[in-house]
mmCIF file of C-alpha atoms and ligand atoms in Angstrom:
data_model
loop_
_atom_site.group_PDB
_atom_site.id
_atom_site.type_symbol
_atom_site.label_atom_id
_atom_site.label_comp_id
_atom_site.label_asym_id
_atom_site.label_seq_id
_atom_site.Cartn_x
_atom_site.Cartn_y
_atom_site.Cartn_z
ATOM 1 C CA UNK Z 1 9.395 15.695 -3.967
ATOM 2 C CA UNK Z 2 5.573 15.561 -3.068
ATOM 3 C CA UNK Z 3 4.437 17.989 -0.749
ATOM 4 C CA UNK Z 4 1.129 17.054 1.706
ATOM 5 C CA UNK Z 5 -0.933 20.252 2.586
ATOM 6 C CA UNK Z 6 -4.147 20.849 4.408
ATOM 7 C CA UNK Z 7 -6.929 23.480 3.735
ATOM 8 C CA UNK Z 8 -10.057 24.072 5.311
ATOM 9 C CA UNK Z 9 -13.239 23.416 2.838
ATOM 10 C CA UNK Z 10 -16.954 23.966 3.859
ATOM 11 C CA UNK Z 11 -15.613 23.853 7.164
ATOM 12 C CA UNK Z 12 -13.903 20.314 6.443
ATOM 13 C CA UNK Z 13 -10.477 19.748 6.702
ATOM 14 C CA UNK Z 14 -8.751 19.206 3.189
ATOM 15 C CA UNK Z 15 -5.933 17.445 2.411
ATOM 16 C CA UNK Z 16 -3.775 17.627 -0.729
ATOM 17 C CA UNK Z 17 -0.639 16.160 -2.271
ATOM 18 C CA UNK Z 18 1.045 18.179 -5.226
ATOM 19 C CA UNK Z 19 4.256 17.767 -6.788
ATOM 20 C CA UNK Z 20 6.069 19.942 -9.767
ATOM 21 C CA UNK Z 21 5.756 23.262 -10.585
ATOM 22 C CA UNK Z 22 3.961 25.019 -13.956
ATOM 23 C CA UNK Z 23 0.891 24.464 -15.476
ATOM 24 C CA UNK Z 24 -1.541 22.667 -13.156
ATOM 25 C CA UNK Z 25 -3.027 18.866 -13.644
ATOM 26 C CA UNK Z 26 -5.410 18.042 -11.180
ATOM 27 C CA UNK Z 27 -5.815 13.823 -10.593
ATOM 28 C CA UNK Z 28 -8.978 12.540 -8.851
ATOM 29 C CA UNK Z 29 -8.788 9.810 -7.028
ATOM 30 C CA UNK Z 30 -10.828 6.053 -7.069
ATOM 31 C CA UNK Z 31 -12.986 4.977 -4.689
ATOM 32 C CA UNK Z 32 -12.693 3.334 -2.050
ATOM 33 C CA UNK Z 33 -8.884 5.486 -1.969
ATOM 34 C CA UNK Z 34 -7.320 8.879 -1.467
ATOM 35 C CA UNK Z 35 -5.274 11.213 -2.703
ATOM 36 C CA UNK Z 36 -1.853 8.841 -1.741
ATOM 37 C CA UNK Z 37 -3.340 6.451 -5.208
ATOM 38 C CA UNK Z 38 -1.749 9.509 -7.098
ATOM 39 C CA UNK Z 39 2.243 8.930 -5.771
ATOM 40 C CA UNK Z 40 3.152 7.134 -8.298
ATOM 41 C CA UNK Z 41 2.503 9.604 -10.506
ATOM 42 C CA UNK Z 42 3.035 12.730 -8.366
ATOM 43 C CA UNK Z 43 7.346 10.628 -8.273
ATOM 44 C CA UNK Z 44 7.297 11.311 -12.157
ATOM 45 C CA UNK Z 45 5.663 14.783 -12.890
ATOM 46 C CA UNK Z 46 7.180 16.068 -15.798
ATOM 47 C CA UNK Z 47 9.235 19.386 -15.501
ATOM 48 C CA UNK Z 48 6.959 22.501 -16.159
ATOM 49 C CA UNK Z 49 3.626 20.701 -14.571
ATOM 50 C CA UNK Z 50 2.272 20.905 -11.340
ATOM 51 C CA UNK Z 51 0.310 17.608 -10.487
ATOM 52 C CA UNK Z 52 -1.975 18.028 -7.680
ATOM 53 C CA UNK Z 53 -4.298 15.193 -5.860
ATOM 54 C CA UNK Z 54 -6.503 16.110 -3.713
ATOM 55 C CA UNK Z 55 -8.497 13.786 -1.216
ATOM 56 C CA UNK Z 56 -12.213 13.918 -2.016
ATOM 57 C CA UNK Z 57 -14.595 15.049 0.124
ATOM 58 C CA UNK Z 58 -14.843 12.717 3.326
ATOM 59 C CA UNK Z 59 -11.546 10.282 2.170
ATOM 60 C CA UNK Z 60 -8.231 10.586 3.680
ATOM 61 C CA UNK Z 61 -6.642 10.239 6.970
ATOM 62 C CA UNK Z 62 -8.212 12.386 9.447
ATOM 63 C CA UNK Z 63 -11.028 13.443 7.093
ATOM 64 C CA UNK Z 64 -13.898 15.126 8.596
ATOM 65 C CA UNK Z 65 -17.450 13.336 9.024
ATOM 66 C CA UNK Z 66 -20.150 15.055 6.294
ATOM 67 C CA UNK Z 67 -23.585 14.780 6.298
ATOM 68 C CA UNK Z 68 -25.034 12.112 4.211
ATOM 69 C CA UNK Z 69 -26.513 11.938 1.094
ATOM 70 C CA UNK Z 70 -23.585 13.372 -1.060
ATOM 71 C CA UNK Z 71 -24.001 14.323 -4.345
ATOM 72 C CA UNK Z 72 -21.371 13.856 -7.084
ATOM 73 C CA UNK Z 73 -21.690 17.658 -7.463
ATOM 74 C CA UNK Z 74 -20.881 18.508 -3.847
ATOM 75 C CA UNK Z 75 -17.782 16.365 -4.581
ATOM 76 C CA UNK Z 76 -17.397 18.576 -7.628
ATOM 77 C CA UNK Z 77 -17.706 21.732 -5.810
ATOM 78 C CA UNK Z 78 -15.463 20.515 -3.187
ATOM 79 C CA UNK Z 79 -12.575 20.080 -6.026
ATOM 80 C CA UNK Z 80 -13.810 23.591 -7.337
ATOM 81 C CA UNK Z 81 -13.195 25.318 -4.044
ATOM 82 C CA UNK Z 82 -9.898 24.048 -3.708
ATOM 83 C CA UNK Z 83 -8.736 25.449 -6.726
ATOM 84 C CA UNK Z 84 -10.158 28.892 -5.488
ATOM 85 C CA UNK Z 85 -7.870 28.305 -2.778
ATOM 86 C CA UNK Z 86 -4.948 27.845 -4.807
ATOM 87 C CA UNK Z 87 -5.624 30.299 -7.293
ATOM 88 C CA UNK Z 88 -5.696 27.941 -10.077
ATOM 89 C CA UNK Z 89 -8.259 29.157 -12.884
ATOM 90 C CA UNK Z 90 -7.986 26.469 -15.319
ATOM 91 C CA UNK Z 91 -5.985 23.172 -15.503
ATOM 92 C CA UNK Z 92 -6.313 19.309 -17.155
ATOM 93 C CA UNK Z 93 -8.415 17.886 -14.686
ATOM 94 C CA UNK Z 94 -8.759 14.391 -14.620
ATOM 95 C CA UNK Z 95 -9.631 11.368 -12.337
ATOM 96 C CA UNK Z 96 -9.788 7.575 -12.477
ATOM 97 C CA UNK Z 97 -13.102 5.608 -12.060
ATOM 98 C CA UNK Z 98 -14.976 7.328 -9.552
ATOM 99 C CA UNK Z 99 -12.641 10.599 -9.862
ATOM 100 C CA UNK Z 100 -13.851 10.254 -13.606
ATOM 101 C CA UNK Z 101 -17.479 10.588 -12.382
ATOM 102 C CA UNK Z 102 -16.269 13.690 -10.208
ATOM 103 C CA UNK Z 103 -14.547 15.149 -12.881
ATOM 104 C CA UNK Z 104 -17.740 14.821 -15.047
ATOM 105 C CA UNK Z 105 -19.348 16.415 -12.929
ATOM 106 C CA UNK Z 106 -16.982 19.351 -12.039
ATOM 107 C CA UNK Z 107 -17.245 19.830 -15.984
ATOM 108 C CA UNK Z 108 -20.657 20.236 -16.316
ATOM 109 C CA UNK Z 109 -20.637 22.814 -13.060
ATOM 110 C CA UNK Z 110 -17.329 24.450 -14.630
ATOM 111 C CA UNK Z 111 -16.101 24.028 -18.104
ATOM 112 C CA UNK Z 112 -14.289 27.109 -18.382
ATOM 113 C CA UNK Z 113 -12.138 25.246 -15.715
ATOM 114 C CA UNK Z 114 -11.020 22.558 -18.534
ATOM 115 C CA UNK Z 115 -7.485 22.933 -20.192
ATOM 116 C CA UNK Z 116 -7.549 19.444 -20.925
ATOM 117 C CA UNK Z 117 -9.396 16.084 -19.710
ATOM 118 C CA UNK Z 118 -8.094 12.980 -18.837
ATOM 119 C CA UNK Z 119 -11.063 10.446 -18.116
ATOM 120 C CA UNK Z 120 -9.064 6.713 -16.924
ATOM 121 C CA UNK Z 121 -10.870 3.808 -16.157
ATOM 122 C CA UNK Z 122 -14.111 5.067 -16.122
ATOM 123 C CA UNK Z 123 -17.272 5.500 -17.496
ATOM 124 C CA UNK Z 124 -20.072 8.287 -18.471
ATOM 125 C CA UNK Z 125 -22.997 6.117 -17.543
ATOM 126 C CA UNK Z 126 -25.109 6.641 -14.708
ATOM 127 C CA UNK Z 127 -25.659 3.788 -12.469
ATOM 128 C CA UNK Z 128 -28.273 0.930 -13.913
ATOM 129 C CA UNK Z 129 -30.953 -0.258 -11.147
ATOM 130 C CA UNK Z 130 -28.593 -3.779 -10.919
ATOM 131 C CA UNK Z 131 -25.479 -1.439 -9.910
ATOM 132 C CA UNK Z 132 -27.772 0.533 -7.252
ATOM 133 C CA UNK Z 133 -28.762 -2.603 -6.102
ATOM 134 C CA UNK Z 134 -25.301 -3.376 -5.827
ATOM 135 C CA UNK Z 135 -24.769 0.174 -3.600
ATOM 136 C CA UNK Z 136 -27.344 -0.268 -1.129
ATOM 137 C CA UNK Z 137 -25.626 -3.606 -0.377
ATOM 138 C CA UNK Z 138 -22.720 -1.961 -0.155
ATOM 139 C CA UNK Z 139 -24.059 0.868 2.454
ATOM 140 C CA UNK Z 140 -24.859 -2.348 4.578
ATOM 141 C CA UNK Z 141 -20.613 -4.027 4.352
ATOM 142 C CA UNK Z 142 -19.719 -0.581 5.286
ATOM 143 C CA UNK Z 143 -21.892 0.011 7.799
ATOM 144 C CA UNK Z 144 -21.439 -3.321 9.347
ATOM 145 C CA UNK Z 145 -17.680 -3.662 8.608
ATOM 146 C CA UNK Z 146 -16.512 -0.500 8.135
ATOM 147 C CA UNK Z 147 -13.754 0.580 5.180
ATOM 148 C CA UNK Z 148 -11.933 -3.162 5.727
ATOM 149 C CA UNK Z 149 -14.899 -5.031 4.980
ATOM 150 C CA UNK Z 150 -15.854 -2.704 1.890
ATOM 151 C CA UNK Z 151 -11.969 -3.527 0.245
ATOM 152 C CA UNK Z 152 -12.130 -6.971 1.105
ATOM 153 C CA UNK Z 153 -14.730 -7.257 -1.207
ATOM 154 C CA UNK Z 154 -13.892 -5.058 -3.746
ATOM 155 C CA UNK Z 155 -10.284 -5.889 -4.293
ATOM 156 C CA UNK Z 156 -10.600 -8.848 -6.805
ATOM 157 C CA UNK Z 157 -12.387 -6.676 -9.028
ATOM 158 C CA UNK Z 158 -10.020 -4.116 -8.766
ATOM 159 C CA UNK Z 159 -7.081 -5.563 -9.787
ATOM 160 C CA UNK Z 160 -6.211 -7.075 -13.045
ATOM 161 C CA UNK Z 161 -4.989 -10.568 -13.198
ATOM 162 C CA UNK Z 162 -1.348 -9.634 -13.437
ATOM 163 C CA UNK Z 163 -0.955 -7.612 -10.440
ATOM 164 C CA UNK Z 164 -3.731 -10.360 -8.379
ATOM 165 C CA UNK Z 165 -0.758 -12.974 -9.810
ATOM 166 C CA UNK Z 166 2.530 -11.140 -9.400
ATOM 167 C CA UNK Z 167 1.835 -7.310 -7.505
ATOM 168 C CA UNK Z 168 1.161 -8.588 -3.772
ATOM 169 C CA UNK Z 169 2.145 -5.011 -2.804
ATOM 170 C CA UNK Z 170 0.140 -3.395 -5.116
ATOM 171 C CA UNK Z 171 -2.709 -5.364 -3.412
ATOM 172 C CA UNK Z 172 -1.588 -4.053 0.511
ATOM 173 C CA UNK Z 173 -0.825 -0.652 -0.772
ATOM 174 C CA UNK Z 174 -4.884 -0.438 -1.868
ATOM 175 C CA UNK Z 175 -5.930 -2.066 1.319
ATOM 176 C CA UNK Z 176 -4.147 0.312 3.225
ATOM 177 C CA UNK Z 177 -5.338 3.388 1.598
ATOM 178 C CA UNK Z 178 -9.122 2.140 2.041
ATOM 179 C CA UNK Z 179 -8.602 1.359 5.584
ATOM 180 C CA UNK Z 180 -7.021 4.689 6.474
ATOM 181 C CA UNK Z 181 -10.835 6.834 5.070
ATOM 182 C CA UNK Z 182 -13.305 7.623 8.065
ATOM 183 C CA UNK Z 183 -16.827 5.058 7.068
ATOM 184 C CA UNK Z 184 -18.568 7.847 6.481
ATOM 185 C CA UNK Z 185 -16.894 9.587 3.801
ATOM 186 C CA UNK Z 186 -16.919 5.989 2.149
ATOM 187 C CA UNK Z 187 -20.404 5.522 2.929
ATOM 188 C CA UNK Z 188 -21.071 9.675 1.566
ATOM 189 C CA UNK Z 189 -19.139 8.319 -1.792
ATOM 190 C CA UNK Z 190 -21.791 5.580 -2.488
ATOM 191 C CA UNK Z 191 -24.873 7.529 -2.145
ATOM 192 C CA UNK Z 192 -22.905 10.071 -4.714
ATOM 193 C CA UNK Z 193 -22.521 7.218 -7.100
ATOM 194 C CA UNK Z 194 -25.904 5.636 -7.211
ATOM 195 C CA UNK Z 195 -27.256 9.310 -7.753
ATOM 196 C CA UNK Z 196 -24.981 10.934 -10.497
ATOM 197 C CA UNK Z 197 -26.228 11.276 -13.667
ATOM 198 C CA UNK Z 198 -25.757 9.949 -16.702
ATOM 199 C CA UNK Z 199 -23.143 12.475 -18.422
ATOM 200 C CA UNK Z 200 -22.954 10.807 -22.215
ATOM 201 C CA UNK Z 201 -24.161 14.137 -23.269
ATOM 202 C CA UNK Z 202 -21.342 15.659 -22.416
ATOM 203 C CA UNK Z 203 -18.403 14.083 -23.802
ATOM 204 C CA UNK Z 204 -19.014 15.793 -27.352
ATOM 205 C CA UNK Z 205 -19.305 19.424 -25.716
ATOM 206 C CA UNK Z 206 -15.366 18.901 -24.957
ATOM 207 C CA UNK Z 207 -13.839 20.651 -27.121
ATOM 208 C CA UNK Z 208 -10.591 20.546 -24.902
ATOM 209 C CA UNK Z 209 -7.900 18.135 -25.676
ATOM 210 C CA UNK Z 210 -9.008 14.567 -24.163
ATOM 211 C CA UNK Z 211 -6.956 11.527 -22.619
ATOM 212 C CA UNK Z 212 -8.849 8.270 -22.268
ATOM 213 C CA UNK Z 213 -6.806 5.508 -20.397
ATOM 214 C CA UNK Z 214 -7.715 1.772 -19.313
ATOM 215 C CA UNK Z 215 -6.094 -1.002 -18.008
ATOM 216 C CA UNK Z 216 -6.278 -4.061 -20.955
ATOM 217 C CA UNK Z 217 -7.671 -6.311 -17.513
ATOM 218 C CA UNK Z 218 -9.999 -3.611 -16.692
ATOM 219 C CA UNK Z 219 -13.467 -5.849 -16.171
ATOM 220 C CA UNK Z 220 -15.297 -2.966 -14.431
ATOM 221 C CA UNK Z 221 -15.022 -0.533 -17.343
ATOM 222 C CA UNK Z 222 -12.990 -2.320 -20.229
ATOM 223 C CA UNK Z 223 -11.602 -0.981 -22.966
ATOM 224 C CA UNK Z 224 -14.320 -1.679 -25.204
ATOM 225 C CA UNK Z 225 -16.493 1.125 -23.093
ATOM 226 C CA UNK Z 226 -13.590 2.958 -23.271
ATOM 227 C CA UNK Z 227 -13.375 3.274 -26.880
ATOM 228 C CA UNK Z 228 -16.436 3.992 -26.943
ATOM 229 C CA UNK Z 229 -16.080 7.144 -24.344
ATOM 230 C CA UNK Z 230 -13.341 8.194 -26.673
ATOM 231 C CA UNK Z 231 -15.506 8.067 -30.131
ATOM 232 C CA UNK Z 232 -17.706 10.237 -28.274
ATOM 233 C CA UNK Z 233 -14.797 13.093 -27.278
ATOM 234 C CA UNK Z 234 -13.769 15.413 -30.709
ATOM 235 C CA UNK Z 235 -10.124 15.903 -29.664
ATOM 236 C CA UNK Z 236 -9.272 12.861 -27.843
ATOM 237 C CA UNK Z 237 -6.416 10.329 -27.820
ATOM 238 C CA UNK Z 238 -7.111 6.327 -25.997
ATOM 239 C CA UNK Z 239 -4.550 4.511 -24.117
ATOM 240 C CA UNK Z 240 -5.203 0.794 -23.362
ATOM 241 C CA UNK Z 241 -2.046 -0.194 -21.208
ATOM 242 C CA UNK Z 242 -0.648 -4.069 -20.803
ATOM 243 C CA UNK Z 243 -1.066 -5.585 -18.023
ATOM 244 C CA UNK Z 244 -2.934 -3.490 -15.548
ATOM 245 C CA UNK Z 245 -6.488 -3.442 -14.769
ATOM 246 C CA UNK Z 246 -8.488 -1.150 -13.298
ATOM 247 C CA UNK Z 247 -6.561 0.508 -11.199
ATOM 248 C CA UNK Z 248 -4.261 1.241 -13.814
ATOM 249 C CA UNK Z 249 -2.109 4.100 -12.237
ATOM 250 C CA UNK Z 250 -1.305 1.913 -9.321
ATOM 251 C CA UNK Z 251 -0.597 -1.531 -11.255
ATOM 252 C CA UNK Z 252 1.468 0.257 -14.528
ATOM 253 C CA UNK Z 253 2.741 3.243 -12.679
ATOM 254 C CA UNK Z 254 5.668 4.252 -15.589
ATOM 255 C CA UNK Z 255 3.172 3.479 -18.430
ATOM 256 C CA UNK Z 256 0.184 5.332 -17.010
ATOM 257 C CA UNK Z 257 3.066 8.323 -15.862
ATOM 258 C CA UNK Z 258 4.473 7.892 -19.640
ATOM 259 C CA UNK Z 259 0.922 8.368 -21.367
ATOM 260 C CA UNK Z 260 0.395 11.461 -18.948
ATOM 261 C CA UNK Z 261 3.168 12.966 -19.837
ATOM 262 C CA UNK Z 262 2.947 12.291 -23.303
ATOM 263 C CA UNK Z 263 -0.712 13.729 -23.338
ATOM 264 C CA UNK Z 264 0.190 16.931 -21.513
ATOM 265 C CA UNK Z 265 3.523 17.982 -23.972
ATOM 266 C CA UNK Z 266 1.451 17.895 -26.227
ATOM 267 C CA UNK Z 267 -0.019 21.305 -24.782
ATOM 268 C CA UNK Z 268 3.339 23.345 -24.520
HETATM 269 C C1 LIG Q 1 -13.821 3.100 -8.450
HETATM 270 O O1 LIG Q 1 -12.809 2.442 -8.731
HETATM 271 O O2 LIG Q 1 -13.775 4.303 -8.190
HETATM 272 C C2 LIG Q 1 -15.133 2.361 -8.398
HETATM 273 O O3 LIG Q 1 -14.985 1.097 -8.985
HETATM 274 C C3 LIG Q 1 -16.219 3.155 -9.064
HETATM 275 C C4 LIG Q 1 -17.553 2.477 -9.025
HETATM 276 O O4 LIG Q 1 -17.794 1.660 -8.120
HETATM 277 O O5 LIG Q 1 -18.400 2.790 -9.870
#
C-alpha cells in the first residue's frame, strides 16, 4: 500500500509517497514529473525496505511557488531536510535523470548520507552551452505555455520507441504528472539544471555500493554514457533494460522493480 504524506520544508509544503517498511531507499524523481513517477515501483517494494519518493522542491500537486533561480543544491538540501524529518540518517538514495543530478548533488553536500547509490538514466555532466541554449528556450515554452506546452515537447524524447509504438498510457500517465506541477517549480527546475555542476569527479569517491540503470532506447543519456558512469563508480553494477527508454521506471516497471530489488538484497 503507498501512503501520501505532507511536511512542511523551508516553509513549503512537502509532499511524499513511501511504501514498505525497513531499511530506507529514497527515489528522485525526473523532470518535468513528481513523486507519483515512483508507483510503479513503490506497488513492488521488496519486504524489509522502505521506498520513499518525495516531490522535489516546487513539483507536485499543490506545490508551493519558490523564488527563482534554484540551485541543484537547494533541491539537494530540500531532500536532506526531509530526511531530518523522518529521522532517516542514511539510506540508498537514488533518482532518475534529473533526480540523478539531485542526488549528485545531495552526495557531494552529504555523503555520510549514502548506503548505496542508484544513478538511472542519467548523467554526471554539467550542461554544455548547446543544452543551456536549449534551457533558456525552454524558460520561454513554459512561460508562455505553462507545464502542457513544456511535455508536449518533451515527450518524444522521453519515451523509447516501444512504449511511443505500443504504451499509449504510459504516454498520458507522463502528461498528466507534468500538467499537475505549478510553472514555477518547473521553471525553478531549469535554472537548477543549466547551473549544476559537472560532478565526474565524484563518481570514484563512492565507495558505497552503486546501481547504474538505462533504458536500451534511452537517446538522452544512452547506455553508452552509462557505461561509462559505471567504469567511473568502484563498486558498481549496470543495468541496460529491453525495451524502455528513458523513462525507464515508467516504460519497464517489473524489470526496473526487479533490478532494484536485486541491487538492494544484495545489502542484507
Ligand atoms: C529528465 O528526464 O529529468 C530530463 O530529461 C533531464 C534533463 O533535461 O537534463
Amino acid at each position: 500500500m503507498i501512503r501520501e504524506a505532507v511536511v512542511t520544508i523551508g516553509g513549503r509544503r512537502s509532499r511524499y509517497l513511501e511504501a514498505g517498511s525497513g531499511w530506507p531507499v529514497v527515489l528522485l524523481h525526473a523532470f518535468p514529473l513528481n513523486a507519483d513517477m515512483w508507483r510503479p515501483q513503490l506497488e513492488r517494494v521488496p519486504d524489509g525496505w522502505r521506498y520513499v519518493a518525495p516531490d522535489l522542491g516546487g513539483f507536485g500537486p499543490g506545490a508551493g511557488a519558490r523564488d527563482e533561480p534554484v540551485t541543484m543544491a537547494d533541491l539537494a538540501a530540500d531532500v536532506g531536510a526531509l530526511l531530518d524529518v523522518l529521522a532517516i540518517d542514511q539510506a540508498v538514495i537514488g533518482g532518475l535523470s534529473m533526480g540523478g543530478y539531485v542526488t549528485l548533488a545531495l552526495f557531494r553536500a552529504a555523503r555520510g548520507r549514502f548506503s548505496g547509490i542508484i544513478l538511472a538514466d542519467t548523467r554526471p555532466q554539467a550542461d554544455t552551452e548547446e543544452g543551456r541554449a536549449g534551457r533558456r528556450t525552454m524558460l520561454d515554452v513554459v512561460r508562455e505555455g505553462g507545464p502542457a506546452a513544456v511535455i508536449d515537447q518533451m515527450l518524444p524524447k522521453l519515451l523509447g520507441d516501444t512504449s511511443r509504438r505500443e504504451r499509449p498510457a504510459v504516454e498520458a500517465e507522463v502528461r498528466r504528472m507534468a500538467t499537475a506541477n505549478p510553472a514555477s517549480g518547473i521553471a525553478g527546475a531549469i535554472h537548477a539544471m543549466m547551473g549544476r555542476p559537472d560532478s565526474t569527479d565524484l563518481l570514484a569517491k563512492m565507495s558505497c555500493p552503486a546501481l547504474v540503470l538505462v533504458g536500451e532506447e534511452d537517446t538522452l543519456t544512452p547506455p553508452a554514457d552509462a557505461e561509462a558512469m559505471q567504469r567511473l563508480l568502484p563498486r558498481s553494477r549496470l543495468v541496460i533494460l529491453p525495451h524502455a527508454g528513458h523513462l525507464s521506471n515508467l516504460e519497464t516497471p517489473d524489470a526496473f522493480a526487479s533490478a532494484l530489488a536485486d541491487f538492494t538484497s544484495s545489502f542484507m
